Amino acid sequence: MSRVTLRRGIAPLLVLLTLTGCTSEEPSSVQVGDVRRAPVTEVVEAPATVGARASATLRSPAQGTIAKLYVREGDRVRKGDILAKIRSPQAQSQLEQARQASKMAAPAGAAMPSVRLPSLDTRAFDRKVAAHFAKARKEAKKVEDARARKQLLQAIDLAQQQHKAQTKALATVTTQLNRSINGILSGVTSGLSSSMASLQAASKSQAKAAVKAAESTVKSLTIKAPFGGVVTLGRVSGGGGGGGVESLLSQLPGGGGQQLPSLPSGGSSGGTPVATGVPVSAGDTIVTVTDVSTLLLDADVDETDVLLVKKGVKAAVELDAVPGATYTAVVTGIGVTPKEGTTGGVSYPVRLTLGDGVFDDGSEAPTPKPGMSAVTRLTVRESPSAVSAPASAIVSSGRESVVWAIRNGVAERRVVKLGAQGDAVVEVLSGLSVGDRIVVKGADSVRQGQRLP
């Protein structure tokens, strides 16, 4: 939707001024009238989109199968409700392995060995890891989306660099320890004991952290609503085979803790609908919970108007999906980050809370849905009893606003200061008084000193 900015007055021109008819003595293109008091309202119009108070996409924490689905499309749920349970032997196995490793971790302060530390032969492990990296790159190159493929390959490269750094660091530590032991043993014993104690403590901390992470994954297999809202079921890749590139990346050393790029979504037509018994991969969307208890509007207000918008400003809203209905709204926040439009102009985000709506006949309008398009008309300035002039009476002269007043039958140039600016009428803060006669039509053709009735 293109950005639109309009200003509209609520009082007809004939209410403001009593126009005189043309006479034979004045140019037929010029009309004059008397200045009167009348209400003036300035309205800024801007495109907007309906949004929800909050939305959360809940994903599978691990590869597995949907053991049970407790909700259907469109169900309303409360905070803490169980939405789905996932059965994942892989996650359970990782938890058992983490617990076993934690038990085997040597406690801090264990007795120092009296023999020389053997060097570690990691060649077999390095070959296995290299095979994983090669397989991951092969799978990544199959991704059709160029951007996603590039991101995946970068992630693989980063993981391989981290693995090499870890292997090199381990070899360095082992070499340094052996050098220390083979040195002056009596002078090194205390320092070596301290180093080993630190390493043992770090190993135990890492083992505990691994257990905690694995327990969190298993706990997350029971998916609960983070807040109340409406459920939208997701679509899954139907993985579960473990052969995908994301699964391979998760096996790489150093790759488990970083944010991996998401593969392009196939949209509503891609993937398998979520259902009991459907296999899922880590990261698949199971459900989305949307809180529609309060609907919001995100409007794009033009830079020429945004400084007029304040918190608490009221607005009338029309939706493309509900013709003939008008909704209420109130501004709750004004953003500071500009957004460039297609025509080169700049707009700023304005957040509003959307209220109830009614049709022209007074009947209740339906509740909108998030994502619907709307037009907001924000009442930025109001003057209930303003000294008013028709917009056609105002002539722009540089930075000045000018009105032609009639004094003793002669046109007199008056510089005026404007307040609220409607579409048909404007508020004059200074330069005119009630009862003044001014040119209301054909002002562009009037000259200083010209005789007018």
Coordinates of C-alpha atoms in Angstrom, one line a residue:
M1 CA 0.0 0.0 0.0
S2 CA 1.4 3.4 -0.9
R3 CA 1.9 6.1 1.7
V4 CA -0.9 8.7 1.7
T5 CA -1.1 11.9 3.7
L6 CA -4.3 14.0 3.7
R7 CA -5.7 16.7 5.9
R8 CA -9.4 17.1 6.3
G9 CA -11.5 19.8 7.9
I10 CA -14.9 18.9 9.5
A11 CA -16.7 22.2 8.8
P12 CA -18.1 23.0 5.4
L13 CA -16.9 26.2 3.8
L14 CA -20.4 27.7 3.8
V15 CA -20.6 27.5 7.6
L16 CA -17.4 29.5 7.9
L17 CA -18.0 32.3 5.5
T18 CA -21.0 34.1 4.0
L19 CA -19.9 34.5 0.4
T20 CA -21.0 37.5 -1.6
G21 CA -22.0 37.1 -5.2
C22 CA -20.0 38.5 -8.1
T23 CA -20.8 42.1 -9.1
S24 CA -20.2 43.9 -12.3
E25 CA -17.4 45.9 -10.6
E26 CA -15.2 43.0 -9.5
P27 CA -13.5 40.3 -11.6
S28 CA -15.7 37.3 -12.1
S29 CA -13.0 35.0 -10.8
V30 CA -12.8 36.8 -7.3
Q31 CA -15.2 36.2 -4.4
V32 CA -15.0 37.6 -0.9
G33 CA -16.5 36.7 2.4
D34 CA -16.6 37.4 6.1
V35 CA -14.3 35.5 8.6
R36 CA -16.3 33.5 11.2
R37 CA -15.5 31.2 14.0
A38 CA -15.9 27.4 13.4
P39 CA -14.3 24.1 14.5
V40 CA -11.3 22.9 12.5
T41 CA -9.7 19.5 12.6
E42 CA -6.4 18.4 11.1
V43 CA -6.2 14.8 10.1
V44 CA -3.1 12.8 9.0
E45 CA -3.8 9.7 6.9
A46 CA -1.4 6.8 6.8
P47 CA -1.3 3.1 5.8
A48 CA -1.2 0.5 8.5
T49 CA -1.2 -3.2 9.2
V50 CA -3.1 -5.0 12.0
G51 CA -0.8 -6.9 14.4
A52 CA -1.2 -9.1 17.5
R53 CA 0.0 -8.3 21.0
A54 CA 2.5 -11.2 20.8
S55 CA 3.3 -14.2 18.7
A56 CA 5.5 -17.2 19.5
T57 CA 6.7 -19.9 17.1
L58 CA 7.4 -23.1 19.0
R59 CA 9.8 -25.5 17.3
S60 CA 11.0 -29.0 17.9
P61 CA 14.1 -29.1 20.1
A62 CA 15.4 -32.3 18.7
Q63 CA 14.8 -35.0 16.0
G64 CA 12.0 -37.3 16.8
T65 CA 8.3 -38.1 16.3
I66 CA 5.2 -36.3 17.4
A67 CA 4.0 -38.6 20.2
K68 CA 0.7 -36.6 20.8
L69 CA -0.9 -33.4 19.5
Y70 CA -3.2 -31.8 22.0
V71 CA -4.6 -29.0 19.9
R72 CA -6.2 -28.3 16.5
E73 CA -5.9 -25.3 14.2
G74 CA -7.6 -22.2 15.6
D75 CA -7.9 -23.6 19.2
R76 CA -7.6 -21.0 22.0
V77 CA -5.1 -22.0 24.7
R78 CA -4.0 -20.6 28.1
K79 CA -0.5 -20.0 29.3
G80 CA 1.1 -23.3 30.3
D81 CA -1.3 -25.6 28.4
I82 CA 0.4 -28.6 26.8
L83 CA 0.3 -28.3 23.0
A84 CA 2.3 -31.3 21.9
K85 CA 4.7 -34.0 23.0
I86 CA 7.7 -35.2 21.0
R87 CA 9.3 -38.6 21.4
S88 CA 13.0 -38.4 20.7
P89 CA 15.3 -41.4 21.5
Q90 CA 18.2 -39.3 20.3
A91 CA 17.6 -36.6 23.0
Q92 CA 17.2 -39.2 25.7
S93 CA 20.4 -41.0 24.6
Q94 CA 22.3 -37.7 24.7
L95 CA 21.0 -37.0 28.2
E96 CA 22.2 -40.5 29.4
Q97 CA 25.6 -40.0 27.8
A98 CA 25.9 -36.6 29.4
R99 CA 25.0 -38.0 32.8
Q100 CA 27.5 -40.8 32.4
A101 CA 30.2 -38.4 31.4
S102 CA 29.5 -36.2 34.4
K103 CA 29.9 -39.2 36.8
M104 CA 33.2 -40.1 35.2
A105 CA 34.6 -36.6 35.5
A106 CA 37.4 -36.6 38.1
P107 CA 36.7 -34.5 41.2
A108 CA 38.8 -31.4 41.7
G109 CA 41.8 -32.1 44.0
A110 CA 42.3 -35.7 42.9
A111 CA 45.8 -37.1 43.4
M112 CA 48.4 -36.3 40.8
P113 CA 49.7 -39.2 38.7
S114 CA 53.3 -39.9 39.2
V115 CA 53.9 -41.0 35.6
R116 CA 54.6 -39.0 32.5
L117 CA 51.4 -37.9 30.7
P118 CA 51.1 -39.9 27.4
S119 CA 50.6 -37.9 24.2
L120 CA 47.2 -38.1 22.7
D121 CA 46.9 -39.8 19.3
T122 CA 43.8 -38.1 17.7
R123 CA 44.5 -39.2 14.1
A124 CA 41.6 -41.6 13.9
F125 CA 39.2 -39.1 15.5
D126 CA 40.5 -36.4 13.1
R127 CA 39.8 -38.7 10.1
K128 CA 36.2 -39.3 11.3
V129 CA 35.6 -35.6 11.9
A130 CA 37.0 -34.8 8.4
A131 CA 34.6 -37.2 6.9
H132 CA 31.7 -35.4 8.7
F133 CA 32.9 -32.1 7.4
A134 CA 33.1 -33.4 3.8
K135 CA 29.6 -34.9 4.0
A136 CA 28.2 -31.7 5.4
R137 CA 29.7 -29.7 2.6
K138 CA 28.3 -32.1 0.1
E139 CA 24.8 -31.8 1.5
A140 CA 25.1 -28.0 1.8
K141 CA 26.0 -27.7 -1.9
K142 CA 22.7 -29.3 -2.8
V143 CA 20.8 -26.4 -1.3
E144 CA 19.3 -24.5 -4.3
D145 CA 19.0 -21.1 -2.5
A146 CA 22.4 -19.4 -3.1
R147 CA 22.2 -17.2 0.0
A148 CA 21.3 -20.2 2.3
R149 CA 24.0 -22.3 0.6
K150 CA 26.6 -19.7 1.3
Q151 CA 25.6 -19.3 4.9
L152 CA 25.7 -23.1 5.4
L153 CA 29.2 -23.4 3.9
Q154 CA 30.4 -20.5 6.1
A155 CA 29.0 -22.2 9.1
I156 CA 30.8 -25.5 8.2
D157 CA 34.1 -23.6 7.7
L158 CA 33.7 -21.9 11.0
A159 CA 33.0 -25.2 12.8
Q160 CA 36.1 -26.8 11.1
Q161 CA 38.3 -23.9 12.2
Q162 CA 37.0 -24.2 15.8
H163 CA 37.8 -28.0 15.7
K164 CA 41.3 -27.4 14.4
A165 CA 41.9 -24.7 17.1
Q166 CA 40.6 -27.1 19.8
T167 CA 42.9 -30.0 18.6
K168 CA 45.9 -27.7 18.4
A169 CA 45.1 -26.3 21.9
L170 CA 44.9 -29.8 23.3
A171 CA 48.2 -30.8 21.8
T172 CA 49.8 -27.7 23.1
V173 CA 48.5 -28.3 26.6
T174 CA 49.7 -31.9 26.6
T175 CA 53.2 -30.9 25.4
Q176 CA 53.5 -28.2 28.0
L177 CA 52.4 -30.5 30.8
N178 CA 55.0 -33.2 29.7
R179 CA 57.7 -30.5 29.5
S180 CA 56.9 -29.3 33.0
I181 CA 56.9 -32.9 34.4
N182 CA 60.2 -33.7 32.7
G183 CA 61.7 -30.4 34.2
I184 CA 62.7 -29.8 37.7
L185 CA 60.1 -32.0 39.3
S186 CA 60.3 -30.6 42.7
G187 CA 59.7 -27.1 41.5
V188 CA 56.9 -28.0 39.2
T189 CA 54.8 -30.3 41.4
S190 CA 52.7 -27.5 43.1
G191 CA 52.1 -25.6 39.9
L192 CA 51.2 -28.8 38.0
S193 CA 48.9 -29.8 40.7
S194 CA 47.1 -26.5 40.5
S195 CA 46.9 -26.7 36.7
M196 CA 45.5 -30.2 36.8
A197 CA 43.0 -29.2 39.5
S198 CA 41.8 -26.3 37.3
L199 CA 41.5 -28.6 34.3
Q200 CA 39.6 -31.1 36.3
A201 CA 37.3 -28.4 37.7
A202 CA 36.7 -27.1 34.2
S203 CA 36.0 -30.6 32.9
K204 CA 33.5 -31.2 35.7
S205 CA 31.8 -27.8 35.0
Q206 CA 31.5 -28.7 31.3
A207 CA 30.1 -32.0 32.1
K208 CA 27.5 -30.4 34.3
A209 CA 26.6 -27.9 31.7
A210 CA 26.2 -30.7 29.1
V211 CA 23.8 -32.5 31.5
K212 CA 21.8 -29.3 32.0
A213 CA 21.6 -28.6 28.3
A214 CA 20.5 -32.2 27.6
E215 CA 17.9 -32.0 30.4
S216 CA 16.6 -28.8 29.0
T217 CA 16.2 -30.4 25.5
V218 CA 14.3 -33.4 27.0
K219 CA 12.1 -31.0 29.0
S220 CA 11.4 -29.0 25.9
L221 CA 10.0 -32.1 24.1
T222 CA 6.8 -31.3 26.0
I223 CA 5.7 -28.1 24.2
K224 CA 3.7 -25.7 26.3
A225 CA 2.0 -22.4 25.5
P226 CA 4.2 -19.4 26.7
F227 CA 1.0 -17.3 26.9
G228 CA -2.7 -17.4 26.1
G229 CA -3.7 -17.1 22.4
V230 CA -4.8 -18.8 19.2
V231 CA -3.0 -21.8 17.8
T232 CA -1.7 -22.2 14.3
L233 CA -0.3 -25.6 13.4
G234 CA 3.0 -25.7 11.6
R235 CA 4.4 -27.8 8.8
V236 CA 7.5 -30.0 9.3
S237 CA 10.2 -31.2 7.0
G238 CA 9.2 -34.8 7.7
G239 CA 12.9 -35.4 8.5
G240 CA 13.7 -37.8 11.2
G241 CA 16.2 -39.6 8.9
G242 CA 19.2 -37.6 10.2
G243 CA 20.6 -37.2 6.7
G244 CA 19.9 -33.5 6.2
V245 CA 22.6 -30.9 6.2
E246 CA 21.3 -29.4 9.5
S247 CA 21.6 -32.7 11.2
L248 CA 25.2 -33.1 9.9
L249 CA 26.0 -29.6 11.1
S250 CA 24.8 -30.4 14.6
Q251 CA 27.3 -33.3 14.7
L252 CA 30.3 -31.1 13.9
P253 CA 32.6 -30.0 16.8
G254 CA 32.0 -26.4 17.6
G255 CA 28.8 -26.3 15.5
G256 CA 26.3 -27.1 18.2
G257 CA 26.4 -23.7 20.0
Q258 CA 26.1 -21.3 17.0
Q259 CA 23.1 -19.9 15.2
L260 CA 22.7 -21.8 11.9
P261 CA 21.1 -20.2 8.9
S262 CA 17.5 -21.4 8.1
L263 CA 16.7 -23.0 4.9
P264 CA 14.2 -21.3 2.6
S265 CA 10.6 -22.0 3.7
G266 CA 8.4 -23.8 1.2
G267 CA 5.4 -21.8 2.4
S268 CA 2.0 -23.3 3.2
S269 CA 2.4 -25.8 0.3
G270 CA 5.7 -27.2 1.5
G271 CA 6.3 -29.7 4.3
T272 CA 4.0 -32.1 6.1
P273 CA 1.2 -30.8 8.3
V274 CA 1.8 -31.4 12.0
A275 CA 0.0 -34.5 13.3
T276 CA 0.5 -37.3 15.8
G277 CA 3.1 -39.8 14.5
V278 CA 4.7 -37.4 12.0
P279 CA 8.5 -37.4 12.2
V280 CA 10.2 -34.0 12.9
S281 CA 13.7 -32.6 12.7
A282 CA 15.3 -30.2 15.1
G283 CA 14.0 -26.7 14.4
D284 CA 10.8 -27.7 12.7
T285 CA 7.8 -25.5 13.5
I286 CA 5.2 -27.4 15.6
V287 CA 2.8 -24.6 16.5
T288 CA 2.5 -20.8 16.6
V289 CA 0.6 -19.2 19.4
T290 CA -0.8 -15.7 18.7
D291 CA -2.1 -13.5 21.4
V292 CA -5.0 -11.5 19.9
S293 CA -6.4 -10.3 23.3
T294 CA -5.2 -6.8 22.2
L295 CA -4.9 -5.9 18.5
L296 CA -2.3 -3.3 17.4
L297 CA -1.8 -1.2 14.4
D298 CA 1.6 -0.4 12.8
A299 CA 1.3 2.7 10.7
D300 CA 3.8 4.4 8.4
V301 CA 3.5 8.2 8.9
D302 CA 5.2 10.5 6.5
E303 CA 8.2 12.5 7.7
T304 CA 6.3 15.8 7.0
D305 CA 3.6 14.8 9.5
V306 CA 5.2 12.6 12.1
L307 CA 6.2 15.5 14.4
L308 CA 2.5 16.3 14.8
V309 CA 1.7 12.8 16.1
K310 CA 1.8 12.4 19.9
K311 CA 1.0 9.6 22.3
G312 CA -2.7 9.6 23.1
V313 CA -3.7 10.9 19.7
K314 CA -7.0 9.3 18.5
A315 CA -7.6 7.9 15.1
A316 CA -10.3 6.5 12.9
V317 CA -9.4 3.3 11.1
E318 CA -10.8 1.7 8.0
L319 CA -9.9 -1.8 6.9
D320 CA -9.8 -3.1 3.3
A321 CA -11.4 -6.4 4.6
V322 CA -14.3 -4.6 6.3
P323 CA -15.8 -2.0 3.9
G324 CA -18.2 0.4 5.4
A325 CA -16.8 0.0 9.0
T326 CA -14.8 2.4 11.1
Y327 CA -12.7 1.3 14.1
T328 CA -11.2 3.4 16.9
A329 CA -7.5 3.5 17.7
V330 CA -5.1 5.4 20.0
V331 CA -1.4 6.1 19.5
T332 CA 0.8 4.4 22.0
G333 CA 4.2 5.0 20.6
I334 CA 6.2 6.7 17.9
G335 CA 9.3 5.1 16.5
V336 CA 12.6 6.9 15.5
T337 CA 13.9 4.5 12.9
P338 CA 13.2 5.9 9.4
K339 CA 11.9 3.7 6.6
E340 CA 12.5 4.8 3.0
G341 CA 9.6 4.4 0.6
T342 CA 9.6 3.3 -3.0
T343 CA 9.2 7.0 -4.1
G344 CA 12.2 8.1 -2.1
G345 CA 10.3 9.7 0.8
V346 CA 10.8 8.7 4.4
S347 CA 8.2 7.5 6.9
Y348 CA 8.3 6.6 10.6
P349 CA 6.6 3.7 12.5
V350 CA 3.7 4.7 14.7
R351 CA 2.1 2.0 17.0
L352 CA -1.6 2.2 17.9
T353 CA -3.9 0.1 20.0
L354 CA -6.9 -0.9 17.9
G355 CA -10.4 -0.6 19.5
D356 CA -13.9 -1.7 18.5
G357 CA -15.5 -0.9 15.1
V358 CA -19.0 -0.2 13.9
F359 CA -20.7 -0.1 10.5
D360 CA -22.3 3.0 9.1
D361 CA -25.7 1.8 10.4
G362 CA -24.3 1.5 13.9
S363 CA -24.1 -2.3 14.0
E364 CA -21.0 -4.0 15.5
A365 CA -18.1 -4.7 13.0
P366 CA -16.2 -8.0 13.2
T367 CA -12.8 -8.3 14.9
P368 CA -9.9 -8.0 12.5
K369 CA -7.2 -10.5 12.1
P370 CA -3.4 -9.9 12.3
G371 CA -1.9 -9.0 8.9
M372 CA -4.9 -7.1 7.5
S373 CA -4.3 -3.8 5.7
A374 CA -5.8 -0.6 7.1
V375 CA -5.9 3.2 6.6
T376 CA -5.5 5.3 9.8
R377 CA -6.8 8.9 10.1
L378 CA -5.1 10.5 13.0
T379 CA -6.6 13.6 14.5
V380 CA -3.4 15.5 15.2
R381 CA -4.8 19.0 15.9
E382 CA -8.3 20.2 16.8
S383 CA -9.7 23.7 17.5
P384 CA -13.3 23.7 18.4
S385 CA -13.8 27.5 17.9
A386 CA -11.2 28.8 15.7
V387 CA -10.8 32.0 13.7
S388 CA -11.1 30.2 10.4
A389 CA -10.5 30.8 6.7
P390 CA -11.0 28.5 3.7
A391 CA -7.9 26.9 2.4
S392 CA -8.5 28.6 -1.0
A393 CA -7.9 32.0 0.7
I394 CA -4.3 31.2 1.7
V395 CA -1.6 32.2 -0.7
S396 CA 2.0 30.9 -0.1
S397 CA 4.7 33.5 -0.6
G398 CA 8.1 32.0 0.2
R399 CA 7.9 30.9 3.8
E400 CA 4.9 33.2 4.5
S401 CA 1.2 32.4 4.4
V402 CA -0.7 35.4 3.0
V403 CA -4.4 36.4 2.9
W404 CA -5.9 39.3 0.9
A405 CA -8.1 41.4 3.3
I406 CA -10.4 44.1 2.1
R407 CA -10.1 47.4 3.9
N408 CA -12.0 50.5 2.7
G409 CA -12.8 48.6 -0.6
V410 CA -9.1 48.0 -1.3
A411 CA -7.1 44.7 -1.3
E412 CA -4.5 44.7 1.6
R413 CA -1.9 42.0 1.9
R414 CA -1.9 40.3 5.3
V415 CA 0.7 37.8 6.6
V416 CA -1.1 35.2 8.8
K417 CA 0.0 32.4 11.1
L418 CA -1.8 29.1 10.7
G419 CA -2.7 26.5 13.3
A420 CA -4.8 23.4 12.5
Q421 CA -5.0 22.8 8.8
G422 CA -8.0 20.9 7.4
D423 CA -8.7 20.0 3.9
A424 CA -11.3 22.7 3.3
V425 CA -10.6 25.2 6.1
V426 CA -7.6 26.3 8.2
E427 CA -7.2 27.9 11.6
V428 CA -5.7 31.4 11.6
L429 CA -3.8 32.1 14.8
S430 CA -2.8 35.7 14.0
G431 CA -3.3 38.2 11.2
L432 CA -7.1 38.1 10.9
S433 CA -10.1 38.8 13.2
V434 CA -13.7 37.6 13.2
G435 CA -15.7 39.8 10.8
D436 CA -12.8 40.7 8.5
R437 CA -13.6 40.5 4.8
I438 CA -11.2 38.5 2.8
V439 CA -10.8 37.1 -0.7
V440 CA -11.9 33.5 -0.6
K441 CA -11.7 32.7 -4.3
G442 CA -9.3 33.9 -7.0
A443 CA -6.7 35.1 -4.4
D444 CA -3.8 34.3 -6.8
S445 CA -5.0 37.0 -9.2
V446 CA -5.4 39.8 -6.6
R447 CA -2.8 42.6 -6.3
Q448 CA -2.0 45.1 -3.6
G449 CA -4.3 48.1 -3.8
Q450 CA -6.8 46.5 -6.1
R451 CA -10.3 47.8 -5.6
L452 CA -12.8 45.2 -4.4
P453 CA -16.3 45.5 -3.0

